[in-house]
Amino acid sequence: MTISFKVIGQPQSKARPRFANGHIYTPKGTKVYEADVKKAYLAVAQGYYFKDGPVSLVITAYLKRAKSNRRKFATTKPDIDNILKAVLDGLNGVAFDDDKQVVNISAHKLYCNNADDIPYIIVKLDNFNFKEESK
């Protein structure tokens, strides 16, 4: 089963844990973004859960474009691998048991078409069926 959803807002990277008063905590911005990912998934999943099989994940992040920028691909922060980590952690326990089930990933980071467009990410999850090429 394929499930696609959109998370509105500037794509966020997974921030490193912080230390204060002898305790480790996740920064608030990361917690909020992961909650937004969960909410977006639950809104379209209709209760579907990738129970225990391999999962394929495609992420396309659309970042805010400066008016003077004409490039298509976003070579600025946040890093695509950190966006991916935030999305995977947001889906843990909601879309699948653990992100170790994700065996295939495709991730792209682009600029929005226009400077006035609102940034967002598109996430697509599917059961992964690998077909080995015959030799």
JSON list of C-alpha atoms in Angstrom, two decimals:
[
{"chain": "A", "resi": 1, "resn": "MET", "atom": "CA", "xyz": [0.00, 0.00, 0.00]},
{"chain": "A", "resi": 2, "resn": "THR", "atom": "CA", "xyz": [1.28, 3.46, -0.91]},
{"chain": "A", "resi": 3, "resn": "ILE", "atom": "CA", "xyz": [0.69, 6.38, 1.43]},
{"chain": "A", "resi": 4, "resn": "SER", "atom": "CA", "xyz": [1.62, 9.93, 0.44]},
{"chain": "A", "resi": 5, "resn": "PHE", "atom": "CA", "xyz": [1.28, 13.04, 2.57]},
{"chain": "A", "resi": 6, "resn": "LYS", "atom": "CA", "xyz": [2.40, 16.64, 2.78]},
{"chain": "A", "resi": 7, "resn": "VAL", "atom": "CA", "xyz": [3.87, 18.51, 5.74]},
{"chain": "A", "resi": 8, "resn": "ILE", "atom": "CA", "xyz": [3.41, 22.27, 5.35]},
{"chain": "A", "resi": 9, "resn": "GLY", "atom": "CA", "xyz": [6.18, 24.56, 6.60]},
{"chain": "A", "resi": 10, "resn": "GLN", "atom": "CA", "xyz": [9.93, 24.93, 6.27]},
{"chain": "A", "resi": 11, "resn": "PRO", "atom": "CA", "xyz": [11.53, 21.46, 6.35]},
{"chain": "A", "resi": 12, "resn": "GLN", "atom": "CA", "xyz": [13.33, 20.99, 9.64]},
{"chain": "A", "resi": 13, "resn": "SER", "atom": "CA", "xyz": [16.48, 19.07, 10.36]},
{"chain": "A", "resi": 14, "resn": "LYS", "atom": "CA", "xyz": [16.86, 16.69, 13.26]},
{"chain": "A", "resi": 15, "resn": "ALA", "atom": "CA", "xyz": [18.65, 18.77, 15.88]},
{"chain": "A", "resi": 16, "resn": "ARG", "atom": "CA", "xyz": [21.23, 17.09, 18.07]},
{"chain": "A", "resi": 17, "resn": "PRO", "atom": "CA", "xyz": [20.18, 16.36, 21.65]},
{"chain": "A", "resi": 18, "resn": "ARG", "atom": "CA", "xyz": [20.98, 19.16, 24.11]},
{"chain": "A", "resi": 19, "resn": "PHE", "atom": "CA", "xyz": [22.34, 18.88, 27.62]},
{"chain": "A", "resi": 20, "resn": "ALA", "atom": "CA", "xyz": [21.17, 21.03, 30.55]},
{"chain": "A", "resi": 21, "resn": "ASN", "atom": "CA", "xyz": [21.28, 20.50, 34.30]},
{"chain": "A", "resi": 22, "resn": "GLY", "atom": "CA", "xyz": [22.62, 16.97, 33.85]},
{"chain": "A", "resi": 23, "resn": "HIS", "atom": "CA", "xyz": [19.74, 15.94, 31.57]},
{"chain": "A", "resi": 24, "resn": "ILE", "atom": "CA", "xyz": [19.52, 15.24, 27.87]},
{"chain": "A", "resi": 25, "resn": "TYR", "atom": "CA", "xyz": [16.58, 16.71, 25.95]},
{"chain": "A", "resi": 26, "resn": "THR", "atom": "CA", "xyz": [15.36, 17.07, 22.38]},
{"chain": "A", "resi": 27, "resn": "PRO", "atom": "CA", "xyz": [15.06, 20.71, 21.25]},
{"chain": "A", "resi": 28, "resn": "LYS", "atom": "CA", "xyz": [11.48, 22.01, 21.05]},
{"chain": "A", "resi": 29, "resn": "GLY", "atom": "CA", "xyz": [11.64, 22.77, 17.30]},
{"chain": "A", "resi": 30, "resn": "THR", "atom": "CA", "xyz": [12.53, 19.15, 16.55]},
{"chain": "A", "resi": 31, "resn": "LYS", "atom": "CA", "xyz": [9.72, 17.82, 18.76]},
{"chain": "A", "resi": 32, "resn": "VAL", "atom": "CA", "xyz": [7.18, 20.12, 17.08]},
{"chain": "A", "resi": 33, "resn": "TYR", "atom": "CA", "xyz": [8.29, 19.12, 13.58]},
{"chain": "A", "resi": 34, "resn": "GLU", "atom": "CA", "xyz": [8.19, 15.40, 14.39]},
{"chain": "A", "resi": 35, "resn": "ALA", "atom": "CA", "xyz": [4.67, 15.89, 15.79]},
{"chain": "A", "resi": 36, "resn": "ASP", "atom": "CA", "xyz": [3.67, 17.67, 12.54]},
{"chain": "A", "resi": 37, "resn": "VAL", "atom": "CA", "xyz": [4.96, 14.68, 10.54]},
{"chain": "A", "resi": 38, "resn": "LYS", "atom": "CA", "xyz": [2.96, 12.27, 12.72]},
{"chain": "A", "resi": 39, "resn": "LYS", "atom": "CA", "xyz": [-0.19, 14.35, 12.40]},
{"chain": "A", "resi": 40, "resn": "ALA", "atom": "CA", "xyz": [0.13, 14.58, 8.60]},
{"chain": "A", "resi": 41, "resn": "TYR", "atom": "CA", "xyz": [0.64, 10.81, 8.30]},
{"chain": "A", "resi": 42, "resn": "LEU", "atom": "CA", "xyz": [-2.30, 9.96, 10.57]},
{"chain": "A", "resi": 43, "resn": "ALA", "atom": "CA", "xyz": [-4.58, 12.33, 8.61]},
{"chain": "A", "resi": 44, "resn": "VAL", "atom": "CA", "xyz": [-4.21, 10.24, 5.43]},
{"chain": "A", "resi": 45, "resn": "ALA", "atom": "CA", "xyz": [-3.19, 6.73, 6.57]},
{"chain": "A", "resi": 46, "resn": "GLN", "atom": "CA", "xyz": [-6.71, 5.58, 7.53]},
{"chain": "A", "resi": 47, "resn": "GLY", "atom": "CA", "xyz": [-5.19, 3.42, 10.25]},
{"chain": "A", "resi": 48, "resn": "TYR", "atom": "CA", "xyz": [-2.67, 1.71, 7.96]},
{"chain": "A", "resi": 49, "resn": "TYR", "atom": "CA", "xyz": [0.51, 0.55, 9.69]},
{"chain": "A", "resi": 50, "resn": "PHE", "atom": "CA", "xyz": [3.57, -0.99, 8.01]},
{"chain": "A", "resi": 51, "resn": "LYS", "atom": "CA", "xyz": [3.71, -3.77, 10.61]},
{"chain": "A", "resi": 52, "resn": "ASP", "atom": "CA", "xyz": [6.91, -5.70, 10.06]},
{"chain": "A", "resi": 53, "resn": "GLY", "atom": "CA", "xyz": [7.95, -5.79, 6.41]},
{"chain": "A", "resi": 54, "resn": "PRO", "atom": "CA", "xyz": [10.49, -3.72, 4.52]},
{"chain": "A", "resi": 55, "resn": "VAL", "atom": "CA", "xyz": [9.44, -0.15, 3.70]},
{"chain": "A", "resi": 56, "resn": "SER", "atom": "CA", "xyz": [10.42, 2.21, 0.89]},
{"chain": "A", "resi": 57, "resn": "LEU", "atom": "CA", "xyz": [10.51, 5.97, 1.59]},
{"chain": "A", "resi": 58, "resn": "VAL", "atom": "CA", "xyz": [10.63, 8.90, -0.83]},
{"chain": "A", "resi": 59, "resn": "ILE", "atom": "CA", "xyz": [10.99, 12.45, 0.48]},
{"chain": "A", "resi": 60, "resn": "THR", "atom": "CA", "xyz": [10.95, 15.63, -1.58]},
{"chain": "A", "resi": 61, "resn": "ALA", "atom": "CA", "xyz": [11.66, 18.78, 0.42]},
{"chain": "A", "resi": 62, "resn": "TYR", "atom": "CA", "xyz": [10.72, 22.17, -1.04]},
{"chain": "A", "resi": 63, "resn": "LEU", "atom": "CA", "xyz": [12.61, 25.02, 0.62]},
{"chain": "A", "resi": 64, "resn": "LYS", "atom": "CA", "xyz": [11.90, 28.74, 0.56]},
{"chain": "A", "resi": 65, "resn": "ARG", "atom": "CA", "xyz": [13.34, 30.38, -2.57]},
{"chain": "A", "resi": 66, "resn": "ALA", "atom": "CA", "xyz": [15.02, 33.78, -2.48]},
{"chain": "A", "resi": 67, "resn": "LYS", "atom": "CA", "xyz": [13.66, 36.12, -5.17]},
{"chain": "A", "resi": 68, "resn": "SER", "atom": "CA", "xyz": [17.12, 36.40, -6.72]},
{"chain": "A", "resi": 69, "resn": "ASN", "atom": "CA", "xyz": [17.68, 32.63, -6.81]},
{"chain": "A", "resi": 70, "resn": "ARG", "atom": "CA", "xyz": [16.93, 30.82, -10.07]},
{"chain": "A", "resi": 71, "resn": "ARG", "atom": "CA", "xyz": [18.42, 27.43, -9.22]},
{"chain": "A", "resi": 72, "resn": "LYS", "atom": "CA", "xyz": [16.21, 24.34, -8.96]},
{"chain": "A", "resi": 73, "resn": "PHE", "atom": "CA", "xyz": [18.12, 22.30, -6.37]},
{"chain": "A", "resi": 74, "resn": "ALA", "atom": "CA", "xyz": [18.57, 23.64, -2.86]},
{"chain": "A", "resi": 75, "resn": "THR", "atom": "CA", "xyz": [22.22, 23.42, -1.87]},
{"chain": "A", "resi": 76, "resn": "THR", "atom": "CA", "xyz": [21.61, 25.24, 1.41]},
{"chain": "A", "resi": 77, "resn": "LYS", "atom": "CA", "xyz": [20.79, 24.10, 4.95]},
{"chain": "A", "resi": 78, "resn": "PRO", "atom": "CA", "xyz": [19.09, 22.10, 6.30]},
{"chain": "A", "resi": 79, "resn": "ASP", "atom": "CA", "xyz": [21.03, 19.05, 5.15]},
{"chain": "A", "resi": 80, "resn": "ILE", "atom": "CA", "xyz": [18.90, 16.42, 3.43]},
{"chain": "A", "resi": 81, "resn": "ASP", "atom": "CA", "xyz": [20.09, 13.64, 5.75]},
{"chain": "A", "resi": 82, "resn": "ASN", "atom": "CA", "xyz": [18.98, 15.60, 8.81]},
{"chain": "A", "resi": 83, "resn": "ILE", "atom": "CA", "xyz": [15.56, 16.32, 7.25]},
{"chain": "A", "resi": 84, "resn": "LEU", "atom": "CA", "xyz": [15.31, 12.59, 6.62]},
{"chain": "A", "resi": 85, "resn": "LYS", "atom": "CA", "xyz": [16.15, 11.79, 10.26]},
{"chain": "A", "resi": 86, "resn": "ALA", "atom": "CA", "xyz": [13.43, 14.14, 11.53]},
{"chain": "A", "resi": 87, "resn": "VAL", "atom": "CA", "xyz": [10.84, 12.55, 9.23]},
{"chain": "A", "resi": 88, "resn": "LEU", "atom": "CA", "xyz": [11.86, 8.99, 10.15]},
{"chain": "A", "resi": 89, "resn": "ASP", "atom": "CA", "xyz": [11.73, 9.76, 13.87]},
{"chain": "A", "resi": 90, "resn": "GLY", "atom": "CA", "xyz": [8.33, 11.39, 13.40]},
{"chain": "A", "resi": 91, "resn": "LEU", "atom": "CA", "xyz": [7.02, 8.20, 11.78]},
{"chain": "A", "resi": 92, "resn": "ASN", "atom": "CA", "xyz": [8.44, 5.78, 14.38]},
{"chain": "A", "resi": 93, "resn": "GLY", "atom": "CA", "xyz": [5.63, 3.98, 16.16]},
{"chain": "A", "resi": 94, "resn": "VAL", "atom": "CA", "xyz": [3.02, 5.64, 13.93]},
{"chain": "A", "resi": 95, "resn": "ALA", "atom": "CA", "xyz": [3.70, 4.36, 10.40]},
{"chain": "A", "resi": 96, "resn": "PHE", "atom": "CA", "xyz": [5.99, 1.48, 11.38]},
{"chain": "A", "resi": 97, "resn": "ASP", "atom": "CA", "xyz": [7.46, -0.14, 14.49]},
{"chain": "A", "resi": 98, "resn": "ASP", "atom": "CA", "xyz": [10.93, 1.28, 13.94]},
{"chain": "A", "resi": 99, "resn": "ASP", "atom": "CA", "xyz": [12.76, 3.09, 11.15]},
{"chain": "A", "resi": 100, "resn": "LYS", "atom": "CA", "xyz": [15.05, 0.05, 10.81]},
{"chain": "A", "resi": 101, "resn": "GLN", "atom": "CA", "xyz": [12.27, -1.30, 8.56]},
{"chain": "A", "resi": 102, "resn": "VAL", "atom": "CA", "xyz": [13.10, 1.35, 5.95]},
{"chain": "A", "resi": 103, "resn": "VAL", "atom": "CA", "xyz": [15.35, -0.40, 3.45]},
{"chain": "A", "resi": 104, "resn": "ASN", "atom": "CA", "xyz": [15.03, 1.91, 0.44]},
{"chain": "A", "resi": 105, "resn": "ILE", "atom": "CA", "xyz": [15.27, 5.72, 0.51]},
{"chain": "A", "resi": 106, "resn": "SER", "atom": "CA", "xyz": [15.12, 8.44, -2.12]},
{"chain": "A", "resi": 107, "resn": "ALA", "atom": "CA", "xyz": [15.45, 12.03, -0.95]},
{"chain": "A", "resi": 108, "resn": "HIS", "atom": "CA", "xyz": [15.48, 15.29, -2.91]},
{"chain": "A", "resi": 109, "resn": "LYS", "atom": "CA", "xyz": [15.87, 18.91, -1.80]},
{"chain": "A", "resi": 110, "resn": "LEU", "atom": "CA", "xyz": [14.53, 21.56, -4.16]},
{"chain": "A", "resi": 111, "resn": "TYR", "atom": "CA", "xyz": [13.49, 25.19, -4.00]},
{"chain": "A", "resi": 112, "resn": "CYS", "atom": "CA", "xyz": [9.82, 26.12, -4.24]},
{"chain": "A", "resi": 113, "resn": "ASN", "atom": "CA", "xyz": [8.80, 27.33, -7.71]},
{"chain": "A", "resi": 114, "resn": "ASN", "atom": "CA", "xyz": [8.22, 30.92, -6.58]},
{"chain": "A", "resi": 115, "resn": "ALA", "atom": "CA", "xyz": [9.64, 33.09, -3.81]},
{"chain": "A", "resi": 116, "resn": "ASP", "atom": "CA", "xyz": [6.12, 33.52, -2.38]},
{"chain": "A", "resi": 117, "resn": "ASP", "atom": "CA", "xyz": [5.39, 29.77, -2.16]},
{"chain": "A", "resi": 118, "resn": "ILE", "atom": "CA", "xyz": [5.14, 28.19, 1.29]},
{"chain": "A", "resi": 119, "resn": "PRO", "atom": "CA", "xyz": [7.83, 25.52, 1.90]},
{"chain": "A", "resi": 120, "resn": "TYR", "atom": "CA", "xyz": [6.76, 21.90, 2.49]},
{"chain": "A", "resi": 121, "resn": "ILE", "atom": "CA", "xyz": [7.78, 18.27, 2.15]},
{"chain": "A", "resi": 122, "resn": "ILE", "atom": "CA", "xyz": [6.09, 15.41, 0.34]},
{"chain": "A", "resi": 123, "resn": "VAL", "atom": "CA", "xyz": [6.57, 11.98, 1.92]},
{"chain": "A", "resi": 124, "resn": "LYS", "atom": "CA", "xyz": [5.69, 8.71, 0.19]},
{"chain": "A", "resi": 125, "resn": "LEU", "atom": "CA", "xyz": [5.79, 5.36, 1.99]},
{"chain": "A", "resi": 126, "resn": "ASP", "atom": "CA", "xyz": [5.29, 1.98, 0.37]},
{"chain": "A", "resi": 127, "resn": "ASN", "atom": "CA", "xyz": [5.91, -1.71, 0.99]},
{"chain": "A", "resi": 128, "resn": "PHE", "atom": "CA", "xyz": [9.26, -2.51, -0.57]},
{"chain": "A", "resi": 129, "resn": "ASN", "atom": "CA", "xyz": [9.41, -5.38, -3.05]},
{"chain": "A", "resi": 130, "resn": "PHE", "atom": "CA", "xyz": [12.92, -5.92, -4.38]},
{"chain": "A", "resi": 131, "resn": "LYS", "atom": "CA", "xyz": [13.23, -7.70, -7.67]},
{"chain": "A", "resi": 132, "resn": "GLU", "atom": "CA", "xyz": [16.79, -8.77, -8.31]},
{"chain": "A", "resi": 133, "resn": "GLU", "atom": "CA", "xyz": [17.89, -8.49, -11.92]},
{"chain": "A", "resi": 134, "resn": "SER", "atom": "CA", "xyz": [18.70, -11.83, -13.52]},
{"chain": "A", "resi": 135, "resn": "LYS", "atom": "CA", "xyz": [22.27, -12.25, -14.74]}
]
